[in-house]
Short mmCIF file of C-alpha atoms in Angstrom, two decimals:
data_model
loop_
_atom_site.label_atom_id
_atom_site.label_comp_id
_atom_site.label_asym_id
_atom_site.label_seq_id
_atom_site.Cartn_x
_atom_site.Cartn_y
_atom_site.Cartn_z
CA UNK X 1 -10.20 1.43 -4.60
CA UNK X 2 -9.53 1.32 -8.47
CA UNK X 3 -10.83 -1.53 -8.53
CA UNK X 4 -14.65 0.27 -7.42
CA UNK X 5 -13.52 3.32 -9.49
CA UNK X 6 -13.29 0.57 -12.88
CA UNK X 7 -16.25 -1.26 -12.09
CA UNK X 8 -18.75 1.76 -11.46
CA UNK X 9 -16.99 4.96 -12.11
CA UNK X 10 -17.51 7.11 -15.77
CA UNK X 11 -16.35 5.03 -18.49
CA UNK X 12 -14.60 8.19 -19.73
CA UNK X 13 -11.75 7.39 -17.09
CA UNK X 14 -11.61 3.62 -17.42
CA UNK X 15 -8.48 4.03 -20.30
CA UNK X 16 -7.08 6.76 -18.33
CA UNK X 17 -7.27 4.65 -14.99
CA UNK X 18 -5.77 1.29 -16.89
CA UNK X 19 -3.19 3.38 -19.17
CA UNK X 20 -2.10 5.30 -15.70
CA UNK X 21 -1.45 1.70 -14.31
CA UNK X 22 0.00 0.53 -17.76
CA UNK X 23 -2.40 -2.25 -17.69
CA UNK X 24 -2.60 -3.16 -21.80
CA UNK X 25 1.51 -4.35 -21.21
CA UNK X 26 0.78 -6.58 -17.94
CA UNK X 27 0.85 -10.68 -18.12
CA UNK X 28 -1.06 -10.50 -15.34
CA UNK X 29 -4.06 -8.37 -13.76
CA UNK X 30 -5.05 -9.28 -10.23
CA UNK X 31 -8.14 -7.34 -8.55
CA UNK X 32 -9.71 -7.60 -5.32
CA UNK X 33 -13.90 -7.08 -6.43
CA UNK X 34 -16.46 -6.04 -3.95
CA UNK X 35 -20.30 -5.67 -4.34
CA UNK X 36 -20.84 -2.42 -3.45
CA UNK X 37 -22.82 -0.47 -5.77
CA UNK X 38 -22.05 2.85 -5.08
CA UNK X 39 -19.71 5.06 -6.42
CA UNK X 40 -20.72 7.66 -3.64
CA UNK X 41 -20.58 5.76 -0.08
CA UNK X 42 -18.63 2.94 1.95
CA UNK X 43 -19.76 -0.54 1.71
CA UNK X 44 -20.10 -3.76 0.11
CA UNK X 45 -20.44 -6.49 2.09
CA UNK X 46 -18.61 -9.53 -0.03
CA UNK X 47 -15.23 -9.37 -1.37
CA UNK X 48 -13.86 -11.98 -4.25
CA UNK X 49 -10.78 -12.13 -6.37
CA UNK X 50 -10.25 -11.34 -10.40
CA UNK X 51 -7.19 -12.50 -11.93
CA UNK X 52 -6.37 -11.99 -15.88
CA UNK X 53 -3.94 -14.20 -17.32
CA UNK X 54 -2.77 -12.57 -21.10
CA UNK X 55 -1.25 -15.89 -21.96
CA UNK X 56 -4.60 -17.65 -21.44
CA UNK X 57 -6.96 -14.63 -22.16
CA UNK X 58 -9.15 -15.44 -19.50
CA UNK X 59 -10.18 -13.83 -16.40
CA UNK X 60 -10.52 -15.86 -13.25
CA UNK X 61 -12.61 -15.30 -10.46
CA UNK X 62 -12.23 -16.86 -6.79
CA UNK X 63 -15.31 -16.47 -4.97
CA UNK X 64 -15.84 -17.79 -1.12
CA UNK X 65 -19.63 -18.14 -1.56
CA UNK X 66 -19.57 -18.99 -5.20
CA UNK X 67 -21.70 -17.18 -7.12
CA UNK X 68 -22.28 -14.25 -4.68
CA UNK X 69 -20.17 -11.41 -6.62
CA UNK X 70 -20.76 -13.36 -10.13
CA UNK X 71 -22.86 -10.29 -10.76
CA UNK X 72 -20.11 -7.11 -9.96
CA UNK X 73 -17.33 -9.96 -11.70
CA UNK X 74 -19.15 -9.56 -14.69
CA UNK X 75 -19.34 -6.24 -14.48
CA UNK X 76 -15.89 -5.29 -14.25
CA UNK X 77 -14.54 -7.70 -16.47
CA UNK X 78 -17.11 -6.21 -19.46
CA UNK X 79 -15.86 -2.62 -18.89
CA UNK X 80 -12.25 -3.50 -18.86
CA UNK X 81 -12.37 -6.05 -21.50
CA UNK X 82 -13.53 -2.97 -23.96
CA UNK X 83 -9.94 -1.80 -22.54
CA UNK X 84 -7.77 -5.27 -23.04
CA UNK X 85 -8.79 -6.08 -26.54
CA UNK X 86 -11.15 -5.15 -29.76
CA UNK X 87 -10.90 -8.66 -31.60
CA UNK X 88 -11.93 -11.30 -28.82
CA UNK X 89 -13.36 -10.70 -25.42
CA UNK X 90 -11.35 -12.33 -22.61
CA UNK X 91 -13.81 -14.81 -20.84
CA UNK X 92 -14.55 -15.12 -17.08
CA UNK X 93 -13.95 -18.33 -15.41
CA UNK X 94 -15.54 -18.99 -12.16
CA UNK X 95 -13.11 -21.19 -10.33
CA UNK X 96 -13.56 -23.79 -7.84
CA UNK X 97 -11.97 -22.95 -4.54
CA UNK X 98 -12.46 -23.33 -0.86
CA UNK X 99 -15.36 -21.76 0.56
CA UNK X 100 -16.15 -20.13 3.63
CA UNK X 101 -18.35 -21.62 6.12
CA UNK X 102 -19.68 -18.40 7.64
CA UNK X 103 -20.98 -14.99 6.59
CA UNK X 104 -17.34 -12.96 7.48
CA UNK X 105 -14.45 -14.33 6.12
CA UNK X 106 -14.45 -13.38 2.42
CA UNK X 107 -11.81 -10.76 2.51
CA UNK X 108 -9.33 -13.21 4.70
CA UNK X 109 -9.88 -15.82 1.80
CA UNK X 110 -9.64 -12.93 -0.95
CA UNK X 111 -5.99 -12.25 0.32
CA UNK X 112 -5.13 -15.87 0.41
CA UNK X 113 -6.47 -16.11 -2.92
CA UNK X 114 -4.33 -13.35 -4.06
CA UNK X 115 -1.16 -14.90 -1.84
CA UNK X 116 -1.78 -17.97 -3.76
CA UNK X 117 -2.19 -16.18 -7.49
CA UNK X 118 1.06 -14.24 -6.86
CA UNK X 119 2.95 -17.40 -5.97
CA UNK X 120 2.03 -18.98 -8.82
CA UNK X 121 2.54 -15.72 -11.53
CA UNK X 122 6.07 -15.74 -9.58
CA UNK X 123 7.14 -19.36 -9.90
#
């Protein structure tokens, strides 16, 4: 997804990839994350939401096992906050939302969290 491709691919692409997607003019930035590491093979096995709000300059992050893709969140938001801004960094704000209550739900949640984000950007 672009979403891998930003988070681990060559930072010589990351403009490219954002400018293709006109990124620097959106209110809103809303990115499904996963934790795989690889830029070469399928995988990951938890997925979590990233939302950037321009008006608030904040990312947000909605996470069914809190704290499990804090690491690849961070990650992403570092590389494309070089792309967002050069004065202040956007920061990333680990939300408090429902949680799963078994190891293989994340991605239903991560749609529902994106359902829910879209709503709200919309309204």
């Amino acid at each position: 997804t672009t979403t891998q491709l930003l988070k681990i691919g060559d930072t010589k692409d990351l403009n490219y990839t954002l400018d293709s997607l006109e990124a620097w003019w959106k209110e809103y930035i809303i990115m499904p994350l996963n934790d795989n590491n690889s830029a070469n093979k399928e995988g990951g096995s938890h997925w979590s939401l990233l939302v950037y709000s321009k008006h608030d300059d904040k990312w947000y992050h909605f996470d069914s096992k809190q704290g499990s893709n804090i690491k690849h969140a961070r990650r992403l938001v570092s590389r494309v906050n070089s792309y967002l801004s050069d004065k202040t960094q956007p920061t990333l704000v680990e939300t408090s939302c429902t949680q799963q209550n078994n190891n293989y739900d994340c991605g239903a949640y991560t749609m529902v969290y994106a359902q829910m984000a879209t709503r709200r950007i919309i309204l």
